[in-house]
PDB file of C-alpha atoms in Angstrom:
ATOM      1  CA  MET A   1     -29.978 -41.856  42.355  1.00  0.00           C
ATOM      2  CA  ARG A   2     -26.962 -39.822  43.482  1.00  0.00           C
ATOM      3  CA  ARG A   3     -27.463 -37.567  40.471  1.00  0.00           C
ATOM      4  CA  SER A   4     -31.139 -37.064  41.382  1.00  0.00           C
ATOM      5  CA  ALA A   5     -30.222 -36.141  44.954  1.00  0.00           C
ATOM      6  CA  SER A   6     -27.530 -33.691  43.901  1.00  0.00           C
ATOM      7  CA  GLY A   7     -29.856 -32.176  41.290  1.00  0.00           C
ATOM      8  CA  ALA A   8     -32.599 -31.747  43.864  1.00  0.00           C
ATOM      9  CA  ALA A   9     -30.109 -30.171  46.298  1.00  0.00           C
ATOM     10  CA  VAL A  10     -28.978 -27.703  43.626  1.00  0.00           C
ATOM     11  CA  VAL A  11     -32.597 -26.746  42.894  1.00  0.00           C
ATOM     12  CA  LEU A  12     -33.481 -26.325  46.580  1.00  0.00           C
ATOM     13  CA  LEU A  13     -30.369 -24.314  47.436  1.00  0.00           C
ATOM     14  CA  THR A  14     -30.737 -22.084  44.393  1.00  0.00           C
ATOM     15  CA  GLY A  15     -34.390 -21.477  45.230  1.00  0.00           C
ATOM     16  CA  LEU A  16     -33.478 -20.550  48.798  1.00  0.00           C
ATOM     17  CA  LEU A  17     -30.651 -18.236  47.747  1.00  0.00           C
ATOM     18  CA  VAL A  18     -32.609 -16.469  45.013  1.00  0.00           C
ATOM     19  CA  GLY A  19     -35.696 -16.198  47.221  1.00  0.00           C
ATOM     20  CA  THR A  20     -33.645 -14.651  50.020  1.00  0.00           C
ATOM     21  CA  ALA A  21     -31.923 -12.233  47.656  1.00  0.00           C
ATOM     22  CA  ALA A  22     -35.205 -11.248  46.013  1.00  0.00           C
ATOM     23  CA  ASN A  23     -36.875 -10.508  49.324  1.00  0.00           C
ATOM     24  CA  LEU A  24     -33.937  -8.359  50.373  1.00  0.00           C
ATOM     25  CA  VAL A  25     -34.024  -6.112  47.319  1.00  0.00           C
ATOM     26  CA  ALA A  26     -37.495  -6.406  45.721  1.00  0.00           C
ATOM     27  CA  PRO A  27     -39.710  -3.306  45.999  1.00  0.00           C
ATOM     28  CA  ARG A  28     -42.647  -5.507  47.113  1.00  0.00           C
ATOM     29  CA  ARG A  29     -40.692  -7.432  49.753  1.00  0.00           C
ATOM     30  CA  ILE A  30     -42.604  -8.712  52.771  1.00  0.00           C
ATOM     31  CA  PRO A  31     -41.542  -9.276  56.395  1.00  0.00           C
ATOM     32  CA  TRP A  32     -39.794 -12.624  56.955  1.00  0.00           C
ATOM     33  CA  THR A  33     -42.323 -13.400  59.657  1.00  0.00           C
ATOM     34  CA  GLN A  34     -45.642 -11.833  60.514  1.00  0.00           C
ATOM     35  CA  ASP A  35     -48.199 -12.412  63.243  1.00  0.00           C
ATOM     36  CA  TRP A  36     -51.018 -13.833  61.150  1.00  0.00           C
ATOM     37  CA  THR A  37     -52.943 -14.718  64.304  1.00  0.00           C
ATOM     38  CA  GLN A  38     -53.680 -10.960  64.652  1.00  0.00           C
ATOM     39  CA  HIS A  39     -54.653 -10.558  61.000  1.00  0.00           C
ATOM     40  CA  LEU A  40     -58.367 -10.529  61.745  1.00  0.00           C
ATOM     41  CA  THR A  41     -58.186  -8.042  64.617  1.00  0.00           C
ATOM     42  CA  SER A  42     -55.995  -5.502  62.849  1.00  0.00           C
ATOM     43  CA  GLN A  43     -57.979  -5.652  59.607  1.00  0.00           C
ATOM     44  CA  ALA A  44     -61.310  -5.366  61.453  1.00  0.00           C
ATOM     45  CA  ALA A  45     -60.231  -2.109  63.076  1.00  0.00           C
ATOM     46  CA  THR A  46     -59.530  -0.543  59.698  1.00  0.00           C
ATOM     47  CA  SER A  47     -62.800  -1.851  58.225  1.00  0.00           C
ATOM     48  CA  GLY A  48     -65.175  -0.192  60.682  1.00  0.00           C
ATOM     49  CA  LEU A  49     -65.937  -3.371  62.629  1.00  0.00           C
ATOM     50  CA  ARG A  50     -65.857  -3.663  66.411  1.00  0.00           C
ATOM     51  CA  ILE A  51     -64.151  -6.603  68.070  1.00  0.00           C
ATOM     52  CA  VAL A  52     -66.035  -8.520  70.765  1.00  0.00           C
ATOM     53  CA  GLU A  53     -64.736 -11.250  73.014  1.00  0.00           C
ATOM     54  CA  LEU A  54     -66.310 -14.436  74.321  1.00  0.00           C
ATOM     55  CA  ALA A  55     -67.880 -12.873  77.418  1.00  0.00           C
ATOM     56  CA  ASP A  56     -69.586 -10.207  75.265  1.00  0.00           C
ATOM     57  CA  VAL A  57     -70.803 -12.862  72.839  1.00  0.00           C
ATOM     58  CA  ARG A  58     -72.349 -14.854  75.698  1.00  0.00           C
ATOM     59  CA  ASN A  59     -74.339 -11.755  76.703  1.00  0.00           C
ATOM     60  CA  LEU A  60     -75.370 -11.025  73.118  1.00  0.00           C
ATOM     61  CA  VAL A  61     -76.570 -14.616  72.644  1.00  0.00           C
ATOM     62  CA  ARG A  62     -78.512 -14.422  75.923  1.00  0.00           C
ATOM     63  CA  ASP A  63     -80.101 -11.031  75.120  1.00  0.00           C
ATOM     64  CA  GLY A  64     -81.212 -12.090  71.637  1.00  0.00           C
ATOM     65  CA  ALA A  65     -81.241  -8.519  70.318  1.00  0.00           C
ATOM     66  CA  THR A  66     -78.278  -9.051  68.022  1.00  0.00           C
ATOM     67  CA  LEU A  67     -78.534 -10.903  64.732  1.00  0.00           C
ATOM     68  CA  ILE A  68     -75.722 -13.420  64.545  1.00  0.00           C
ATOM     69  CA  PHE A  69     -74.303 -14.431  61.169  1.00  0.00           C
ATOM     70  CA  ASP A  70     -72.095 -17.477  60.618  1.00  0.00           C
ATOM     71  CA  ALA A  71     -69.771 -16.686  57.698  1.00  0.00           C
ATOM     72  CA  ARG A  72     -68.477 -20.248  57.252  1.00  0.00           C
ATOM     73  CA  PRO A  73     -69.510 -22.573  54.409  1.00  0.00           C
ATOM     74  CA  ASN A  74     -72.931 -24.093  54.889  1.00  0.00           C
ATOM     75  CA  ALA A  75     -71.555 -27.561  55.646  1.00  0.00           C
ATOM     76  CA  GLU A  76     -69.554 -26.246  58.599  1.00  0.00           C
ATOM     77  CA  TYR A  77     -72.569 -24.296  59.846  1.00  0.00           C
ATOM     78  CA  GLY A  78     -74.629 -27.494  59.612  1.00  0.00           C
ATOM     79  CA  ALA A  79     -72.093 -29.330  61.762  1.00  0.00           C
ATOM     80  CA  GLY A  80     -72.545 -26.802  64.567  1.00  0.00           C
ATOM     81  CA  HIS A  81     -72.960 -23.092  65.149  1.00  0.00           C
ATOM     82  CA  LEU A  82     -73.574 -20.439  67.813  1.00  0.00           C
ATOM     83  CA  PRO A  83     -77.095 -20.501  69.306  1.00  0.00           C
ATOM     84  CA  GLY A  84     -79.498 -18.552  67.116  1.00  0.00           C
ATOM     85  CA  ALA A  85     -76.919 -17.927  64.405  1.00  0.00           C
ATOM     86  CA  LEU A  86     -78.021 -17.652  60.784  1.00  0.00           C
ATOM     87  CA  SER A  87     -75.920 -19.047  57.960  1.00  0.00           C
ATOM     88  CA  LEU A  88     -74.589 -16.378  55.609  1.00  0.00           C
ATOM     89  CA  PRO A  89     -71.484 -17.800  53.885  1.00  0.00           C
ATOM     90  CA  VAL A  90     -69.453 -14.893  52.613  1.00  0.00           C
ATOM     91  CA  ASP A  91     -69.139 -16.437  49.160  1.00  0.00           C
ATOM     92  CA  ASP A  92     -72.934 -16.656  48.838  1.00  0.00           C
ATOM     93  CA  PHE A  93     -73.469 -13.110  50.078  1.00  0.00           C
ATOM     94  CA  ASP A  94     -74.931 -11.697  46.866  1.00  0.00           C
ATOM     95  CA  ALA A  95     -77.433 -14.528  46.601  1.00  0.00           C
ATOM     96  CA  LEU A  96     -78.471 -14.693  50.277  1.00  0.00           C
ATOM     97  CA  TYR A  97     -78.291 -11.120  51.537  1.00  0.00           C
ATOM     98  CA  PRO A  98     -81.570 -10.023  49.876  1.00  0.00           C
ATOM     99  CA  GLN A  99     -83.398 -12.604  52.034  1.00  0.00           C
ATOM    100  CA  PHE A 100     -82.063 -10.984  55.206  1.00  0.00           C
ATOM    101  CA  ALA A 101     -82.121  -7.345  54.120  1.00  0.00           C
ATOM    102  CA  PRO A 102     -85.779  -6.671  55.118  1.00  0.00           C
ATOM    103  CA  LEU A 103     -84.934  -7.764  58.689  1.00  0.00           C
ATOM    104  CA  LEU A 104     -81.984  -5.438  59.018  1.00  0.00           C
ATOM    105  CA  GLY A 105     -81.950  -1.725  59.711  1.00  0.00           C
ATOM    106  CA  PRO A 106     -78.774   0.317  59.254  1.00  0.00           C
ATOM    107  CA  SER A 107     -78.063   0.323  62.999  1.00  0.00           C
ATOM    108  CA  THR A 108     -79.285  -3.203  63.794  1.00  0.00           C
ATOM    109  CA  PRO A 109     -76.531  -4.890  65.794  1.00  0.00           C
ATOM    110  CA  LEU A 110     -74.982  -7.666  63.728  1.00  0.00           C
ATOM    111  CA  LEU A 111     -72.420 -10.182  64.967  1.00  0.00           C
ATOM    112  CA  VAL A 112     -70.255 -12.051  62.474  1.00  0.00           C
ATOM    113  CA  TYR A 113     -67.932 -14.975  63.128  1.00  0.00           C
ATOM    114  CA  CYS A 114     -66.179 -17.858  61.391  1.00  0.00           C
ATOM    115  CA  SER A 115     -64.004 -20.746  62.653  1.00  0.00           C
ATOM    116  CA  GLY A 116     -61.530 -18.753  64.689  1.00  0.00           C
ATOM    117  CA  GLU A 117     -58.446 -16.556  64.592  1.00  0.00           C
ATOM    118  CA  GLU A 118     -57.068 -18.413  61.577  1.00  0.00           C
ATOM    119  CA  CYS A 119     -60.017 -17.655  59.259  1.00  0.00           C
ATOM    120  CA  ASP A 120     -61.097 -14.394  57.683  1.00  0.00           C
ATOM    121  CA  GLU A 121     -64.576 -15.147  56.321  1.00  0.00           C
ATOM    122  CA  SER A 122     -66.078 -13.144  59.217  1.00  0.00           C
ATOM    123  CA  LEU A 123     -63.954 -10.142  58.272  1.00  0.00           C
ATOM    124  CA  LEU A 124     -64.982 -10.401  54.614  1.00  0.00           C
ATOM    125  CA  LEU A 125     -68.654 -10.795  55.579  1.00  0.00           C
ATOM    126  CA  GLY A 126     -68.396  -7.819  57.950  1.00  0.00           C
ATOM    127  CA  ARG A 127     -66.949  -5.701  55.137  1.00  0.00           C
ATOM    128  CA  GLN A 128     -69.757  -6.784  52.799  1.00  0.00           C
ATOM    129  CA  LEU A 129     -72.385  -5.826  55.395  1.00  0.00           C
ATOM    130  CA  HIS A 130     -70.601  -2.531  56.026  1.00  0.00           C
ATOM    131  CA  ALA A 131     -70.694  -1.839  52.301  1.00  0.00           C
ATOM    132  CA  GLN A 132     -74.470  -2.349  52.412  1.00  0.00           C
ATOM    133  CA  GLY A 133     -74.747   0.516  54.900  1.00  0.00           C
ATOM    134  CA  HIS A 134     -74.764  -1.375  58.210  1.00  0.00           C
ATOM    135  CA  THR A 135     -72.962   0.569  60.879  1.00  0.00           C
ATOM    136  CA  ASN A 136     -73.227  -1.611  63.981  1.00  0.00           C
ATOM    137  CA  ILE A 137     -71.190  -4.694  63.082  1.00  0.00           C
ATOM    138  CA  LEU A 138     -69.427  -6.750  65.720  1.00  0.00           C
ATOM    139  CA  LEU A 139     -66.766  -9.302  64.883  1.00  0.00           C
ATOM    140  CA  PHE A 140     -65.998 -12.262  67.146  1.00  0.00           C
ATOM    141  CA  PRO A 141     -62.402 -13.267  66.263  1.00  0.00           C
ATOM    142  CA  GLY A 142     -62.444 -16.387  68.456  1.00  0.00           C
ATOM    143  CA  GLY A 143     -65.306 -17.689  66.352  1.00  0.00           C
ATOM    144  CA  TYR A 144     -66.901 -21.073  66.623  1.00  0.00           C
ATOM    145  CA  GLY A 145     -63.635 -22.614  67.851  1.00  0.00           C
ATOM    146  CA  ALA A 146     -63.496 -20.389  70.943  1.00  0.00           C
ATOM    147  CA  TRP A 147     -67.222 -20.865  71.546  1.00  0.00           C
ATOM    148  CA  THR A 148     -67.070 -24.683  71.487  1.00  0.00           C
ATOM    149  CA  THR A 149     -63.953 -24.714  73.653  1.00  0.00           C
ATOM    150  CA  ALA A 150     -65.710 -22.585  76.257  1.00  0.00           C
ATOM    151  CA  GLU A 151     -69.179 -24.083  75.991  1.00  0.00           C
ATOM    152  CA  GLY A 152     -68.269 -27.732  75.525  1.00  0.00           C
ATOM    153  CA  GLY A 153     -69.286 -27.975  71.876  1.00  0.00           C
ATOM    154  CA  ALA A 154     -73.055 -27.623  72.257  1.00  0.00           C
ATOM    155  CA  PRO A 155     -74.437 -26.574  68.874  1.00  0.00           C
TER     156      PRO A 155
ATOM    157  CA  MET B   1     -43.058 -40.756  19.736  1.00  0.00           C
ATOM    158  CA  LYS B   2     -39.429 -41.452  20.688  1.00  0.00           C
ATOM    159  CA  PRO B   3     -38.782 -41.647  24.453  1.00  0.00           C
ATOM    160  CA  ARG B   4     -36.442 -38.640  24.487  1.00  0.00           C
ATOM    161  CA  VAL B   5     -38.958 -36.526  22.586  1.00  0.00           C
ATOM    162  CA  ALA B   6     -41.709 -37.601  24.988  1.00  0.00           C
ATOM    163  CA  VAL B   7     -39.525 -36.625  27.968  1.00  0.00           C
ATOM    164  CA  TRP B   8     -38.758 -33.247  26.400  1.00  0.00           C
ATOM    165  CA  ALA B   9     -42.439 -32.623  25.720  1.00  0.00           C
ATOM    166  CA  ALA B  10     -43.378 -33.585  29.271  1.00  0.00           C
ATOM    167  CA  CYS B  11     -40.642 -31.320  30.685  1.00  0.00           C
ATOM    168  CA  ALA B  12     -41.804 -28.444  28.499  1.00  0.00           C
ATOM    169  CA  ILE B  13     -45.376 -28.831  29.773  1.00  0.00           C
ATOM    170  CA  LEU B  14     -44.305 -28.954  33.437  1.00  0.00           C
ATOM    171  CA  ALA B  15     -41.870 -26.068  33.015  1.00  0.00           C
ATOM    172  CA  ALA B  16     -44.512 -23.895  31.334  1.00  0.00           C
ATOM    173  CA  VAL B  17     -47.047 -24.648  34.070  1.00  0.00           C
ATOM    174  CA  PHE B  18     -44.618 -23.937  36.900  1.00  0.00           C
ATOM    175  CA  ILE B  19     -43.233 -20.744  35.336  1.00  0.00           C
ATOM    176  CA  ALA B  20     -46.801 -19.491  34.789  1.00  0.00           C
ATOM    177  CA  ALA B  21     -47.582 -20.353  38.409  1.00  0.00           C
ATOM    178  CA  ALA B  22     -44.461 -18.714  39.851  1.00  0.00           C
ATOM    179  CA  LEU B  23     -44.470 -15.312  38.148  1.00  0.00           C
ATOM    180  CA  PRO B  24     -47.649 -13.778  39.674  1.00  0.00           C
ATOM    181  CA  LYS B  25     -46.585 -14.965  43.142  1.00  0.00           C
ATOM    182  CA  ILE B  26     -43.113 -13.468  42.739  1.00  0.00           C
ATOM    183  CA  ALA B  27     -44.679 -10.187  41.628  1.00  0.00           C
ATOM    184  CA  HIS B  28     -47.118 -10.079  44.583  1.00  0.00           C
ATOM    185  CA  PRO B  29     -45.690 -11.937  47.603  1.00  0.00           C
ATOM    186  CA  ASP B  30     -48.052 -10.094  49.966  1.00  0.00           C
ATOM    187  CA  ALA B  31     -51.127 -11.314  48.088  1.00  0.00           C
ATOM    188  CA  PHE B  32     -49.671 -14.825  47.877  1.00  0.00           C
ATOM    189  CA  ALA B  33     -49.135 -14.829  51.652  1.00  0.00           C
ATOM    190  CA  LEU B  34     -52.831 -13.981  52.060  1.00  0.00           C
ATOM    191  CA  ALA B  35     -53.745 -16.801  49.654  1.00  0.00           C
ATOM    192  CA  ILE B  36     -51.690 -19.234  51.769  1.00  0.00           C
ATOM    193  CA  TYR B  37     -53.336 -17.910  54.931  1.00  0.00           C
ATOM    194  CA  ARG B  38     -56.801 -18.533  53.445  1.00  0.00           C
ATOM    195  CA  HIS B  39     -55.984 -22.231  53.029  1.00  0.00           C
ATOM    196  CA  HIS B  40     -55.787 -22.406  56.843  1.00  0.00           C
ATOM    197  CA  LEU B  41     -53.154 -25.141  56.734  1.00  0.00           C
ATOM    198  CA  ALA B  42     -49.713 -23.549  57.149  1.00  0.00           C
ATOM    199  CA  PRO B  43     -48.503 -22.614  60.631  1.00  0.00           C
ATOM    200  CA  PRO B  44     -48.967 -18.820  60.975  1.00  0.00           C
ATOM    201  CA  GLY B  45     -45.250 -18.312  61.611  1.00  0.00           C
ATOM    202  CA  LEU B  46     -44.323 -19.983  58.316  1.00  0.00           C
ATOM    203  CA  ILE B  47     -46.788 -18.239  56.000  1.00  0.00           C
ATOM    204  CA  ASN B  48     -44.478 -15.414  54.930  1.00  0.00           C
ATOM    205  CA  ALA B  49     -41.502 -17.738  54.478  1.00  0.00           C
ATOM    206  CA  LEU B  50     -43.605 -19.966  52.227  1.00  0.00           C
ATOM    207  CA  ALA B  51     -44.785 -16.921  50.273  1.00  0.00           C
ATOM    208  CA  ILE B  52     -41.183 -15.795  49.792  1.00  0.00           C
ATOM    209  CA  TYR B  53     -39.560 -19.115  48.872  1.00  0.00           C
ATOM    210  CA  LEU B  54     -42.188 -21.297  47.175  1.00  0.00           C
ATOM    211  CA  PRO B  55     -42.507 -19.185  43.997  1.00  0.00           C
ATOM    212  CA  TRP B  56     -38.742 -19.071  43.503  1.00  0.00           C
ATOM    213  CA  LEU B  57     -38.507 -22.798  44.107  1.00  0.00           C
ATOM    214  CA  GLU B  58     -41.183 -23.309  41.452  1.00  0.00           C
ATOM    215  CA  LEU B  59     -39.322 -21.090  38.990  1.00  0.00           C
ATOM    216  CA  VAL B  60     -35.879 -22.613  39.627  1.00  0.00           C
ATOM    217  CA  ALA B  61     -37.258 -26.164  39.424  1.00  0.00           C
ATOM    218  CA  ALA B  62     -39.075 -25.354  36.168  1.00  0.00           C
ATOM    219  CA  ILE B  63     -35.896 -23.990  34.567  1.00  0.00           C
ATOM    220  CA  ALA B  64     -33.813 -26.889  35.931  1.00  0.00           C
ATOM    221  CA  LEU B  65     -36.195 -29.356  34.245  1.00  0.00           C
ATOM    222  CA  LEU B  66     -34.862 -28.101  30.916  1.00  0.00           C
ATOM    223  CA  ALA B  67     -31.247 -28.918  31.892  1.00  0.00           C
ATOM    224  CA  PRO B  68     -30.616 -32.657  31.358  1.00  0.00           C
ATOM    225  CA  ARG B  69     -28.093 -32.947  34.227  1.00  0.00           C
ATOM    226  CA  LEU B  70     -30.561 -31.426  36.736  1.00  0.00           C
ATOM    227  CA  ARG B  71     -33.735 -32.917  35.291  1.00  0.00           C
ATOM    228  CA  ALA B  72     -34.226 -35.846  37.659  1.00  0.00           C
ATOM    229  CA  GLY B  73     -33.562 -33.733  40.746  1.00  0.00           C
ATOM    230  CA  ALA B  74     -35.895 -31.003  39.518  1.00  0.00           C
ATOM    231  CA  ALA B  75     -38.571 -33.617  38.808  1.00  0.00           C
ATOM    232  CA  TRP B  76     -38.298 -34.843  42.420  1.00  0.00           C
ATOM    233  CA  VAL B  77     -38.748 -31.298  43.736  1.00  0.00           C
ATOM    234  CA  ILE B  78     -41.683 -30.644  41.417  1.00  0.00           C
ATOM    235  CA  LEU B  79     -43.290 -33.969  42.292  1.00  0.00           C
ATOM    236  CA  LEU B  80     -42.973 -33.206  46.011  1.00  0.00           C
ATOM    237  CA  MET B  81     -44.535 -29.761  45.573  1.00  0.00           C
ATOM    238  CA  LEU B  82     -47.373 -31.159  43.440  1.00  0.00           C
ATOM    239  CA  VAL B  83     -48.179 -33.850  46.013  1.00  0.00           C
ATOM    240  CA  LEU B  84     -48.270 -31.271  48.830  1.00  0.00           C
ATOM    241  CA  PHE B  85     -50.363 -28.785  46.796  1.00  0.00           C
ATOM    242  CA  THR B  86     -52.795 -31.498  45.709  1.00  0.00           C
ATOM    243  CA  ALA B  87     -53.200 -32.833  49.237  1.00  0.00           C
ATOM    244  CA  ALA B  88     -53.864 -29.298  50.523  1.00  0.00           C
ATOM    245  CA  VAL B  89     -56.442 -28.536  47.836  1.00  0.00           C
ATOM    246  CA  ALA B  90     -58.153 -31.927  48.225  1.00  0.00           C
ATOM    247  CA  TYR B  91     -58.381 -31.502  51.999  1.00  0.00           C
ATOM    248  CA  ASN B  92     -59.847 -28.010  51.660  1.00  0.00           C
ATOM    249  CA  VAL B  93     -62.351 -29.110  49.001  1.00  0.00           C
ATOM    250  CA  HIS B  94     -63.318 -32.001  51.267  1.00  0.00           C
ATOM    251  CA  ARG B  95     -63.932 -29.688  54.240  1.00  0.00           C
ATOM    252  CA  GLY B  96     -65.894 -27.242  52.093  1.00  0.00           C
ATOM    253  CA  LEU B  97     -63.636 -24.181  52.062  1.00  0.00           C
ATOM    254  CA  ASP B  98     -64.744 -21.881  49.277  1.00  0.00           C
ATOM    255  CA  ILE B  99     -61.463 -20.183  48.392  1.00  0.00           C
ATOM    256  CA  THR B 100     -59.361 -19.516  45.335  1.00  0.00           C
ATOM    257  CA  CYS B 101     -56.413 -21.805  44.779  1.00  0.00           C
ATOM    258  CA  GLY B 102     -53.618 -19.228  44.704  1.00  0.00           C
ATOM    259  CA  CYS B 103     -52.014 -21.467  42.080  1.00  0.00           C
ATOM    260  CA  PHE B 104     -51.833 -19.291  38.951  1.00  0.00           C
ATOM    261  CA  SER B 105     -53.263 -16.073  40.325  1.00  0.00           C
ATOM    262  CA  VAL B 106     -53.018 -14.512  43.759  1.00  0.00           C
ATOM    263  CA  SER B 107     -56.304 -12.642  43.451  1.00  0.00           C
ATOM    264  CA  SER B 108     -59.027 -13.513  45.935  1.00  0.00           C
ATOM    265  CA  GLU B 109     -61.526 -13.280  43.061  1.00  0.00           C
ATOM    266  CA  GLY B 110     -61.855 -15.962  40.428  1.00  0.00           C
ATOM    267  CA  PRO B 111     -62.519 -19.694  40.197  1.00  0.00           C
ATOM    268  CA  ARG B 112     -62.806 -21.556  43.468  1.00  0.00           C
ATOM    269  CA  ILE B 113     -60.968 -24.767  44.298  1.00  0.00           C
ATOM    270  CA  GLY B 114     -62.817 -27.969  43.486  1.00  0.00           C
ATOM    271  CA  TRP B 115     -62.320 -31.586  42.490  1.00  0.00           C
ATOM    272  CA  ARG B 116     -61.499 -30.420  38.954  1.00  0.00           C
ATOM    273  CA  LYS B 117     -58.395 -28.663  40.303  1.00  0.00           C
ATOM    274  CA  VAL B 118     -57.442 -31.863  42.141  1.00  0.00           C
ATOM    275  CA  ALA B 119     -57.844 -33.826  38.881  1.00  0.00           C
ATOM    276  CA  GLU B 120     -55.676 -31.315  36.994  1.00  0.00           C
ATOM    277  CA  ASN B 121     -52.981 -31.658  39.633  1.00  0.00           C
ATOM    278  CA  LEU B 122     -53.160 -35.455  39.457  1.00  0.00           C
ATOM    279  CA  GLY B 123     -52.517 -35.145  35.713  1.00  0.00           C
ATOM    280  CA  LEU B 124     -49.429 -33.013  36.442  1.00  0.00           C
ATOM    281  CA  ILE B 125     -48.282 -35.566  39.019  1.00  0.00           C
ATOM    282  CA  ALA B 126     -48.539 -38.304  36.362  1.00  0.00           C
ATOM    283  CA  ILE B 127     -46.398 -36.199  34.000  1.00  0.00           C
ATOM    284  CA  ALA B 128     -43.821 -35.559  36.746  1.00  0.00           C
ATOM    285  CA  VAL B 129     -43.623 -39.270  37.578  1.00  0.00           C
ATOM    286  CA  PHE B 130     -43.121 -40.041  33.877  1.00  0.00           C
ATOM    287  CA  VAL B 131     -40.277 -37.496  33.659  1.00  0.00           C
ATOM    288  CA  LEU B 132     -38.720 -38.864  36.828  1.00  0.00           C
ATOM    289  CA  LEU B 133     -38.827 -42.498  35.707  1.00  0.00           C
ATOM    290  CA  ARG B 134     -37.560 -41.774  32.199  1.00  0.00           C
ATOM    291  CA  SER B 135     -34.809 -39.421  33.421  1.00  0.00           C
ATOM    292  CA  THR B 136     -33.626 -41.978  35.934  1.00  0.00           C
ATOM    293  CA  ALA B 137     -33.638 -44.680  33.239  1.00  0.00           C
ATOM    294  CA  LEU B 138     -31.724 -42.472  30.811  1.00  0.00           C
ATOM    295  CA  ASP B 139     -29.193 -41.598  33.534  1.00  0.00           C
ATOM    296  CA  ALA B 140     -28.738 -45.326  34.240  1.00  0.00           C
ATOM    297  CA  THR B 141     -28.194 -45.966  30.529  1.00  0.00           C
ATOM    298  CA  ARG B 142     -25.483 -43.315  30.441  1.00  0.00           C
ATOM    299  CA  VAL B 143     -23.756 -44.860  33.469  1.00  0.00           C
ATOM    300  CA  MET B 144     -23.950 -48.355  31.949  1.00  0.00           C
ATOM    301  CA  SER B 145     -22.589 -47.243  28.563  1.00  0.00           C
ATOM    302  CA  PRO B 146     -20.840 -43.883  28.761  1.00  0.00           C
ATOM    303  CA  ALA B 147     -19.635 -44.291  25.168  1.00  0.00           C
ATOM    304  CA  ALA B 148     -23.209 -44.512  23.936  1.00  0.00           C
ATOM    305  CA  SER B 149     -24.202 -41.314  25.703  1.00  0.00           C
ATOM    306  CA  SER B 150     -21.261 -39.425  24.189  1.00  0.00           C
ATOM    307  CA  ALA B 151     -21.979 -40.718  20.692  1.00  0.00           C
ATOM    308  CA  PRO B 152     -23.369 -38.092  18.308  1.00  0.00           C
TER     309      PRO B 152
END
């Protein structure tokens, strides 16, 4: 047992030392820490998507002029979604988009969202829509998590 | 098959799997960090640290499996990693996330996680447990009869 523990300690320490050394000298080194909570926002800006916050989303839902797309898997959409939202899981985009395409003009306002700041399906869906020629895409980083927190979880 | 040969074969399989898993992640830590992020399980502040250290831990543990003196310890480390990876994949399959594993490739394209991946990992866990039990038994034999272990 003592031999197992010392062997495991050697493996762990060596892994830590080599990993540290590699990330100090490797050409593809990455920051030791990074604010992944801002991943969605920063990537959206470079992908031609506009960020909207909860208050804007409330207005968009009320107005009904914006098509809202839920980028999460269908099961999560089924468990609850923003009022009036349509399910368009990013991984099923190629199969489902043709059903929606006749409804959408190039400048039709489209809102995309997923679970929250920690997911990026909305970003990927927004990029896919942008690639199809849509120019008025809004991304709600707070997603369904922020909506349920604010609205008390009403689907 | 003799027990020692079976242990060597099992170690070779685990080492090959873990070396194959580690190399793409070491080559592309940025893409691996994104793969970890897409699992939505690691605390955001730890994602880069995991992307930096996990691949090297996989590689060092795989090589250590081939060294008899380090084998049991390496098997513990590998078993712990496999249990954590399998739990993460199983949880994400259960909650319906449609993402790539990030196990042997860091590309966001490719096969999605599913119960088949969980089953494959359970097979690797069984191999790691076998290596661990046999290594511990062989170590105990050496302690009980040091003369036997030094015999040609």
